[in-house]
Coordinates of C-alpha atoms in Angstrom, one line a residue:
X387 CA 0.0 0.0 0.0
X388 CA 3.0 2.3 0.2
X389 CA 2.6 5.3 -2.1
X390 CA 4.8 8.2 -3.2
X391 CA 5.1 11.1 -0.9
X392 CA 1.8 13.1 -0.7
X393 CA 1.9 16.5 1.0
X394 CA -1.6 16.3 2.2
X395 CA -1.2 12.8 3.5
X396 CA 2.1 13.7 5.3
X397 CA 0.3 16.7 6.9
X398 CA -2.2 14.3 8.5
X399 CA 0.0 12.0 10.5
X400 CA 3.1 9.8 10.6
X401 CA 3.4 6.3 12.0
X402 CA 5.5 7.3 15.0
X403 CA 3.1 10.0 16.0
X404 CA 1.9 7.5 18.6
X405 CA 2.4 6.5 22.2
X406 CA 5.3 4.3 23.2
X407 CA 3.1 1.7 24.8
X408 CA 1.6 0.9 21.4
X409 CA 5.1 -0.3 20.3
X410 CA 5.7 -2.2 23.6
X411 CA 2.3 -4.0 23.2
X412 CA 3.2 -4.8 19.6
X413 CA 6.3 -6.5 20.8
X414 CA 4.3 -8.3 23.4
X415 CA 1.8 -9.5 20.8
X416 CA 4.6 -10.6 18.5
X417 CA 6.4 -12.6 21.2
X418 CA 3.2 -14.3 22.2
X419 CA 2.5 -15.3 18.6
X420 CA -0.7 -13.2 18.5
X421 CA 0.4 -10.6 15.9
X422 CA -1.9 -12.0 13.2
X423 CA -4.9 -12.8 15.4
X424 CA -8.0 -11.0 14.0
X425 CA -9.2 -8.2 16.3
X426 CA -11.7 -5.4 16.2
X427 CA -11.6 -2.0 18.0
X428 CA -14.3 0.7 18.2
X429 CA -13.5 4.5 18.4
X430 CA -16.2 6.5 20.1
X431 CA -16.9 9.2 22.7
X432 CA -18.7 8.9 26.0
X433 CA -20.3 12.4 26.3
X434 CA -21.5 15.1 23.9
X435 CA -19.1 18.0 23.9
X436 CA -19.9 21.5 25.2
X437 CA -22.8 20.3 27.3
X438 CA -24.7 19.9 24.1
X439 CA -26.8 17.1 22.6
X440 CA -24.8 16.1 19.5
X441 CA -21.4 15.9 17.9
X442 CA -20.3 15.8 14.2
X443 CA -18.2 12.9 13.1
X444 CA -15.0 14.2 11.4
X445 CA -11.5 13.2 10.6
X446 CA -12.4 10.2 8.4
X447 CA -10.7 11.7 5.4
X448 CA -7.4 12.0 7.3
X449 CA -7.8 8.5 8.7
X450 CA -8.3 6.9 5.3
X451 CA -5.2 8.8 4.0
X452 CA -3.2 7.7 7.0
X453 CA -4.1 4.0 6.5
X454 CA -3.4 4.2 2.8
X455 CA 0.1 5.5 3.4
X456 CA 1.0 3.7 6.6
X457 CA 4.4 2.2 6.5
X458 CA 7.3 2.2 8.9
X459 CA 10.5 3.6 7.3
X460 CA 13.9 2.3 8.2
X461 CA 14.5 5.4 10.3
X462 CA 11.3 4.7 12.2
X463 CA 12.3 1.1 12.9
X464 CA 15.8 2.2 13.9
X465 CA 14.4 4.6 16.4
X466 CA 12.0 2.0 17.9
X467 CA 15.0 -0.3 18.3
X468 CA 16.7 2.4 20.3
X469 CA 13.9 2.7 22.8
X470 CA 12.9 -0.9 23.1
X471 CA 15.0 -3.4 25.1
X472 CA 18.5 -4.0 23.6
X473 CA 17.9 -7.7 23.6
X474 CA 14.8 -7.5 21.4
X475 CA 14.8 -10.2 18.7
X476 CA 15.9 -8.5 15.4
X477 CA 13.2 -10.5 13.7
X478 CA 10.6 -8.3 15.4
X479 CA 12.0 -5.2 13.6
X480 CA 11.9 -7.1 10.3
X481 CA 8.3 -7.7 11.0
X482 CA 7.7 -4.0 11.6
X483 CA 9.4 -3.1 8.3
X484 CA 6.9 -5.3 6.4
X485 CA 3.9 -3.9 8.1
X486 CA 1.1 -2.1 6.2
X487 CA -2.7 -1.8 6.5
X488 CA -3.5 -4.3 3.7
X489 CA -5.3 -6.4 6.2
X490 CA -7.3 -3.6 7.8
X491 CA -11.0 -2.9 7.4
X492 CA -12.7 0.2 8.5
X493 CA -16.4 1.0 8.9
X494 CA -17.3 4.5 9.9
X495 CA -19.9 7.2 10.1
X496 CA -19.7 9.4 6.9
X497 CA -17.8 12.6 7.3
X498 CA -20.1 15.3 8.8
X499 CA -22.7 12.9 10.2
X500 CA -24.5 13.5 13.5
X501 CA -22.9 11.4 16.2
X502 CA -24.0 10.4 19.7
X503 CA -22.2 8.9 22.7
X504 CA -21.3 5.2 22.5
X505 CA -22.0 4.9 18.8
X506 CA -18.7 4.0 17.0
X507 CA -17.3 6.8 14.8
X508 CA -14.9 4.1 13.5
X509 CA -14.9 0.3 13.6
X510 CA -11.3 -0.9 12.9
X511 CA -10.6 -4.6 12.3
X512 CA -7.6 -6.6 11.2
X513 CA -4.4 -8.2 12.6
X514 CA -4.2 -7.5 16.3
X515 CA -0.7 -6.0 16.2
X516 CA -1.5 -3.6 13.4
X517 CA -4.9 -2.4 14.7
X518 CA -3.3 -1.8 18.1
X519 CA -0.6 0.4 16.5
X520 CA -3.3 2.4 14.9
X521 CA -5.0 3.5 18.2
X522 CA -3.2 6.7 19.0
X523 CA -2.9 8.1 15.4
X524 CA -6.6 7.4 14.8
X525 CA -7.7 9.0 18.1
X526 CA -5.5 12.0 17.3
X527 CA -7.0 12.4 13.8
X528 CA -10.6 12.0 14.8
X529 CA -10.9 13.6 18.3
X530 CA -9.9 17.2 17.5
X531 CA -11.5 17.1 14.0
X532 CA -14.8 16.0 15.5
X533 CA -14.5 18.6 18.3
X534 CA -13.8 21.5 16.0
X535 CA -16.5 20.5 13.5
X536 CA -19.0 20.3 16.3
X537 CA -17.9 23.6 17.7
X538 CA -18.2 25.2 14.2
X539 CA -21.7 23.6 13.8
X540 CA -22.8 25.2 17.1
X541 CA -21.6 28.6 15.9
X542 CA -23.4 28.1 12.6
X543 CA -26.6 27.2 14.4
X544 CA -26.4 30.3 16.4
X545 CA -25.5 32.5 13.4
X546 CA -28.3 31.1 11.3
X547 CA -28.1 30.4 7.5
X548 CA -27.8 33.9 6.2
X549 CA -24.7 35.3 7.9
X550 CA -21.3 34.4 6.3
X551 CA -18.8 32.9 8.8
X552 CA -15.1 33.2 8.2
X553 CA -12.7 31.0 10.2
X554 CA -9.5 33.0 10.9
X555 CA -7.9 31.2 13.8
X556 CA -4.6 29.9 12.3
X557 CA -2.5 32.3 14.4
X558 CA -4.3 31.2 17.5
X559 CA -4.3 27.4 16.8
X560 CA -2.3 24.8 18.7
X561 CA 0.4 24.5 16.1
X562 CA 0.4 24.2 12.3
X563 CA -1.3 20.8 12.2
X564 CA -4.0 22.1 14.6
X565 CA -4.5 25.1 12.4
X566 CA -4.9 23.0 9.2
X567 CA -7.3 20.7 11.0
X568 CA -9.3 23.5 12.4
X569 CA -9.6 25.2 9.0
X570 CA -10.7 22.0 7.3
X571 CA -13.3 20.9 9.8
X572 CA -14.7 24.3 10.7
X573 CA -15.7 24.3 7.0
X574 CA -17.3 20.9 7.4
X575 CA -19.1 22.2 10.4
X576 CA -20.7 25.1 8.5
X577 CA -18.3 27.9 8.1
X578 CA -18.2 29.5 4.6
X579 CA -14.4 30.1 4.2
X580 CA -11.1 30.2 6.0
X581 CA -8.1 32.6 6.0
X582 CA -5.8 29.6 5.9
X583 CA -4.1 29.5 2.5
X584 CA -2.6 26.0 3.1
X585 CA -6.1 24.7 3.8
X586 CA -7.1 26.1 0.4
X587 CA -4.2 24.5 -1.4
X588 CA -4.4 21.0 0.2
X589 CA -8.0 20.7 1.1
X590 CA -9.9 22.9 -1.4
X591 CA -11.4 25.0 1.4
X592 CA -12.5 28.5 0.1
X593 CA -10.1 31.1 1.3
X594 CA -10.9 34.7 2.1
X595 CA -9.0 37.7 3.5
X596 CA -8.1 41.3 2.8
X597 CA -5.9 43.5 4.9
X598 CA -4.7 44.2 8.4
X599 CA -4.1 47.3 10.4
X600 CA -0.4 47.0 9.7
X601 CA -1.0 47.7 6.0
X602 CA -2.9 50.8 6.8
X603 CA -0.6 52.2 9.5
X604 CA 2.5 51.5 7.2
X605 CA 1.3 54.5 5.1
X606 CA 1.9 58.1 6.2
X607 CA 0.0 59.8 3.4
X608 CA 3.1 61.2 1.7
X609 CA 3.4 58.2 -0.6
X610 CA 2.9 58.7 -4.3
X611 CA 1.5 55.7 -6.2
X612 CA 3.9 54.7 -9.0
X613 CA 0.9 54.3 -11.3
X614 CA -2.2 55.9 -10.0
X615 CA -4.1 55.6 -13.3
X616 CA -7.1 53.2 -13.2
X617 CA -9.1 52.2 -16.3
X618 CA -12.9 51.9 -16.1
X619 CA -14.2 48.5 -15.4
X620 CA -15.6 48.4 -18.9
X621 CA -12.2 49.2 -20.4
X622 CA -14.0 51.9 -22.4
X623 CA -12.7 55.5 -22.1
X624 CA -9.5 56.9 -20.6
X625 CA -8.0 55.9 -17.3
X626 CA -8.4 58.2 -14.3
X627 CA -5.9 59.2 -11.6
X628 CA -7.5 57.4 -8.7
X629 CA -5.6 59.2 -6.0
X630 CA -6.6 62.6 -7.3
X631 CA -10.2 61.6 -7.8
X632 CA -10.3 60.2 -4.3
X633 CA -9.2 63.6 -3.0
X634 CA -12.0 65.3 -4.8
X635 CA -14.6 62.9 -3.5
X636 CA -13.2 63.3 0.1
X637 CA -14.1 67.0 0.0
X638 CA -17.7 66.1 -1.0
X639 CA -18.0 63.3 1.5
X640 CA -16.6 65.4 4.4
X641 CA -19.1 68.2 3.5
X642 CA -21.9 65.6 3.6
X643 CA -20.8 64.2 6.9
X644 CA -20.0 67.6 8.5
X645 CA -16.3 66.9 8.9
X646 CA -13.3 69.0 8.1
X647 CA -11.3 67.7 5.1
X648 CA -8.2 67.6 7.3
X649 CA -9.8 65.2 9.8
X650 CA -9.5 61.9 8.0
X651 CA -6.0 60.3 8.3
X652 CA -4.0 60.8 5.1
X653 CA -2.0 57.6 5.7
X654 CA -5.2 55.5 6.0
X655 CA -6.5 57.1 2.8
X656 CA -3.2 56.4 1.0
X657 CA -3.5 52.8 2.1
X658 CA -7.0 52.5 0.9
X659 CA -6.0 54.0 -2.5
X660 CA -3.0 51.6 -2.8
X661 CA -5.3 48.6 -2.0
X662 CA -8.0 49.8 -4.4
X663 CA -5.4 50.1 -7.2
X664 CA -4.3 46.5 -6.5
X665 CA -7.8 45.2 -6.1
X666 CA -10.2 47.5 -7.8
X667 CA -12.9 44.8 -8.1
X668 CA -12.4 43.6 -4.5
X669 CA -11.9 46.8 -2.5
X670 CA -12.6 46.5 1.2
X671 CA -11.9 49.0 4.0
X672 CA -10.8 48.3 7.5
X673 CA -12.4 51.2 9.3
X674 CA -11.0 51.3 12.9
X675 CA -7.2 51.9 12.5
X676 CA -7.6 55.4 13.8
X677 CA -11.2 56.6 14.2
X678 CA -14.2 54.9 12.6
X679 CA -16.2 58.2 12.2
X680 CA -13.5 60.9 11.7
X681 CA -11.3 58.8 9.4
X682 CA -12.2 55.2 8.5
X683 CA -15.7 55.9 7.1
X684 CA -15.0 59.1 5.2
X685 CA -11.8 57.7 3.7
X686 CA -13.6 54.5 2.7
X687 CA -16.5 56.4 1.1
X688 CA -14.1 58.7 -0.8
X689 CA -12.3 55.7 -2.3
X690 CA -15.5 53.6 -2.9
X691 CA -17.2 56.5 -4.7
X692 CA -14.2 57.2 -6.8
X693 CA -14.1 53.6 -7.8
X694 CA -17.9 53.7 -8.4
X695 CA -17.4 56.4 -11.0
X696 CA -15.3 53.9 -13.0
X697 CA -17.9 51.1 -12.6
X698 CA -16.3 49.3 -9.7
X699 CA -18.2 48.3 -6.6
X700 CA -16.6 48.1 -3.1
X701 CA -17.2 44.6 -1.7
X702 CA -17.2 45.4 2.0
X703 CA -15.9 47.0 5.2
X704 CA -14.6 45.5 8.4
X705 CA -14.8 46.5 12.0
X706 CA -12.4 45.0 14.5
X707 CA -13.0 46.9 17.8
X708 CA -15.7 48.6 19.8
X709 CA -19.3 47.7 20.1
X710 CA -19.5 45.8 16.8
X711 CA -23.3 45.5 16.7
X712 CA -23.9 49.2 17.3
X713 CA -21.1 50.3 15.0
X714 CA -22.4 48.2 12.2
X715 CA -25.9 49.7 12.7
X716 CA -24.5 53.2 12.6
X717 CA -22.2 52.5 9.6
X718 CA -25.1 51.1 7.7
X719 CA -27.0 54.3 8.4
X720 CA -24.2 56.4 7.0
X721 CA -24.0 54.2 3.9
X722 CA -27.8 54.7 3.4
X723 CA -27.8 58.5 3.7
X724 CA -24.6 58.8 1.6
X725 CA -26.1 56.5 -1.1
X726 CA -29.2 58.7 -1.2
X727 CA -27.3 61.9 -1.2
X728 CA -25.0 60.9 -4.0
X729 CA -27.6 58.7 -5.8
X730 CA -25.5 55.5 -5.7
X731 CA -28.0 52.8 -4.5
X732 CA -25.3 50.1 -4.4
X733 CA -23.6 51.7 -1.5
X734 CA -26.6 50.9 0.8
X735 CA -25.9 47.2 0.7
X736 CA -22.1 47.1 1.0
X737 CA -21.4 44.1 3.3
X738 CA -20.2 44.8 6.8
X739 CA -17.8 42.3 8.4
X740 CA -16.8 42.2 12.0
X741 CA -14.1 40.4 14.0
X742 CA -12.6 40.7 17.5
X743 CA -12.6 37.7 19.9
X744 CA -16.2 36.7 19.0
X745 CA -17.5 33.8 21.1
X746 CA -21.0 32.2 21.2
X747 CA -22.5 34.9 23.4
X748 CA -21.2 37.7 21.3
X749 CA -22.2 35.9 18.1
X750 CA -25.8 35.5 19.4
X751 CA -25.8 39.3 20.0
X752 CA -24.4 40.1 16.5
X753 CA -27.1 38.0 14.7
X754 CA -30.1 39.3 16.5
X755 CA -33.0 40.6 14.5
X756 CA -32.2 43.9 12.9
X757 CA -28.4 43.4 12.9
X758 CA -26.6 45.0 10.0
X759 CA -23.6 42.6 10.3
X760 CA -23.2 40.4 7.2
X761 CA -19.9 38.6 7.7
X762 CA -18.4 37.4 11.0
X763 CA -14.8 36.4 11.4
X764 CA -14.1 34.0 14.3
X765 CA -10.7 32.8 15.3
X766 CA -9.8 31.8 18.8
X767 CA -13.3 30.6 19.8
X768 CA -13.6 28.1 16.9
X769 CA -10.0 26.7 16.7
X770 CA -9.3 26.4 20.4
X771 CA -12.7 25.2 21.5
X772 CA -12.4 27.1 24.9
X773 CA -15.5 25.6 26.4
X774 CA -14.1 22.0 26.1
X775 CA -10.6 21.4 24.8
X776 CA -11.0 17.7 24.1
X777 CA -13.7 15.4 22.9
X778 CA -12.4 12.5 25.0
X779 CA -12.6 9.8 22.3
X780 CA -11.6 6.3 23.2
X781 CA -10.5 3.3 21.2
X782 CA -11.6 0.0 22.8
X783 CA -11.1 -3.6 22.0
X784 CA -14.4 -5.4 21.4
X785 CA -13.4 -8.8 19.9
X786 CA -10.3 -11.0 19.4
X787 CA -10.3 -14.1 17.3
X788 CA -14.1 -13.8 16.8
X789 CA -14.7 -13.8 20.6
X790 CA -16.1 -10.7 22.4
X791 CA -14.0 -8.8 24.8
X792 CA -15.2 -6.4 27.5
X793 CA -13.5 -4.0 29.9
X794 CA -15.3 -4.1 33.3
X795 CA -13.2 -1.6 35.4
X796 CA -14.1 0.0 38.7
X797 CA -15.8 2.9 36.9
X798 CA -19.2 1.9 35.3
X799 CA -18.9 4.7 32.8
X800 CA -15.7 3.2 31.5
X801 CA -17.2 -0.3 30.9
X802 CA -17.3 -1.3 27.3
X803 CA -19.9 -3.2 25.3
X804 CA -18.4 -6.4 23.9
X805 CA -18.7 -7.9 20.4
X806 CA -18.8 -6.7 16.8
X807 CA -21.8 -4.4 16.3
X808 CA -24.1 -2.9 13.8
X809 CA -25.6 0.6 14.2
X810 CA -28.9 2.0 12.9
X811 CA -30.6 5.3 13.1
X812 CA -34.3 5.0 13.8
X813 CA -36.5 7.9 12.5
X814 CA -40.1 8.9 13.0
X815 CA -42.7 9.4 10.3
X816 CA -41.8 13.1 10.2
X817 CA -38.1 12.3 9.8
X818 CA -37.3 13.2 13.4
X819 CA -34.6 11.2 15.2
X820 CA -35.9 8.6 17.6
X821 CA -32.6 7.1 18.6
X822 CA -29.5 5.4 17.4
X823 CA -29.5 1.7 17.9
X824 CA -26.5 -0.5 18.7
X825 CA -26.8 -4.3 18.4
X826 CA -24.6 -7.3 17.8
X827 CA -23.7 -7.6 14.1
X828 CA -25.2 -11.1 13.9
X829 CA -28.6 -10.0 15.1
X830 CA -31.4 -9.3 12.5
X831 CA -31.5 -5.6 11.6
X832 CA -34.6 -3.5 12.7
X833 CA -37.3 -3.0 10.1
X834 CA -39.3 0.1 9.4
X835 CA -42.9 -0.1 10.7
X836 CA -42.1 -3.0 13.1
X837 CA -42.2 -2.6 16.8
X838 CA -38.8 -2.9 18.5
X839 CA -37.9 -3.2 22.2
X840 CA -34.8 -1.2 23.1
X841 CA -32.9 -0.3 26.2
X842 CA -31.9 3.4 26.0
X843 CA -28.5 4.5 27.2
X844 CA -28.7 5.2 30.9
X845 CA -32.3 4.1 31.2
X846 CA -33.5 1.9 34.1
X847 CA -35.9 0.0 32.0
X848 CA -36.5 -0.8 28.3
X849 CA -39.0 1.0 26.0
X850 CA -40.8 0.1 22.8
X851 CA -40.4 2.1 19.5
X852 CA -41.9 1.7 16.0
X853 CA -39.6 3.4 13.6
X854 CA -41.0 4.7 10.3
X855 CA -37.5 4.7 8.7
X856 CA -34.3 2.8 9.5
X857 CA -30.9 3.9 8.3
X858 CA -27.7 1.9 8.6
X859 CA -25.1 4.2 10.1
X860 CA -21.7 2.5 9.6
X861 CA -20.5 2.4 6.0
X862 CA -17.6 0.3 4.7
X863 CA -14.8 2.8 3.8
X864 CA -11.7 0.6 3.7
X865 CA -11.8 -3.2 3.0
X866 CA -8.6 -5.2 3.4
X867 CA -6.6 -2.0 2.9
X868 CA -8.4 -0.8 -0.2
X869 CA -10.7 2.2 -0.3
X870 CA -14.1 0.6 -0.7
X871 CA -16.3 3.5 -1.7
X872 CA -16.2 5.3 -5.1
X873 CA -15.9 8.8 -3.6
X874 CA -12.4 10.2 -4.2
X875 CA -10.5 11.2 -1.0
X876 CA -10.3 14.8 -2.0
X877 CA -14.1 15.0 -2.5
X878 CA -14.9 13.8 1.1
X879 CA -15.2 17.2 2.7
X880 CA -16.9 19.0 -0.2
X881 CA -19.3 16.3 -1.2
X882 CA -20.5 15.6 2.3
X883 CA -20.3 19.2 3.6
X884 CA -23.5 20.4 5.3
X885 CA -25.3 17.0 5.2
X886 CA -26.9 17.1 8.7
X887 CA -27.1 20.9 9.1

């Protein structure tokens, strides 16, 4: 199964991104002659994150890639030899060199599916030694991906379907891999785009972004554009000196707003002009570098109206400080009066974007009825999942050699359900979710319209349900090391995006 180097695959995980005890157990299995015994593990979580009622299954794409590329290199084996006992039989290391996932089968919830406690996100079966080695990498790939996808879905549910959500948390993420994972799976969870360029290159995530305060404050106002001439969008007619035209518009805008023409910051205006010359069809203004009302708004309007004379339309403004809801309301009001005054209707609907440590509480405020906010950039609160930093997924052995295995333990919550299982989603006649059913794989599957006696998780007694629809939950994704479904790996996020939400 070894393949040539793949930048996306290598970004996902490496075989030694694991815990040492996986290697020590592998040696123990090999010495006991149990390396090839068939075993099955289940990967699941015990409680829904964030005190909520659901999670989204995510990370399957990375898991499939990891399994496809899994192979211990000579350098990997040499390092393991250096940390295992010096008298370890060299034949064990030769066994490791030959390992791949050609005997591994994976059933899983599709990427982006609703998931609930105890129901396997992944079922992994194959030779005991190999599927044991897979524990830590698979947990690493699934746990955070599912957590951040769920977090993003919660934010999307709060925001509603109309507001555009931009993930912009790369600089706040727990390292580069965490940043790439967050950008990928916040998109799966319902965000519209990401600021992360690598996520766009490797994962096809739509990327978005404009300019920061540093761009604006780098200009003093004395700069002269090397080429200030901008042609009309139609390419018909002569070009115009944009900087000079902006200055003319500034006088008209300041008179309309009751400001002195010297009040707006000249450096900010020069920055806006420079950006408009570089991106005349995608001009945005960051309004709060100096003063929203005395500088940002009039400078933006002067540039936007100068562009408008040439047939270009500004695509938005951003606010990054202050009372974002109130500021957006007031900025919209200025846009409306200015649009009416200068008879430019398009100015009324210029999108307003906001950012600045937005969490669930602030998001709910920003999307209340009557809000003029159109685009919301969220960074720290989506990528770090501050309400709950870990989903707490576990990977538990449920059968060996066809015989069920169970962990009893002193903590009832940590007890496992033995045996290979099937999972089904039972739905009512209106399509509402009744429950997810776990049963032994050899038991007959439930049927729509037929009464079924079930024992709900945590209940003291059974109950009877009659599902109108029954959906199998676990699909075969990898069979004996080969991808079993027709979907291409790079289509997993896009094709399944937004399924449950």
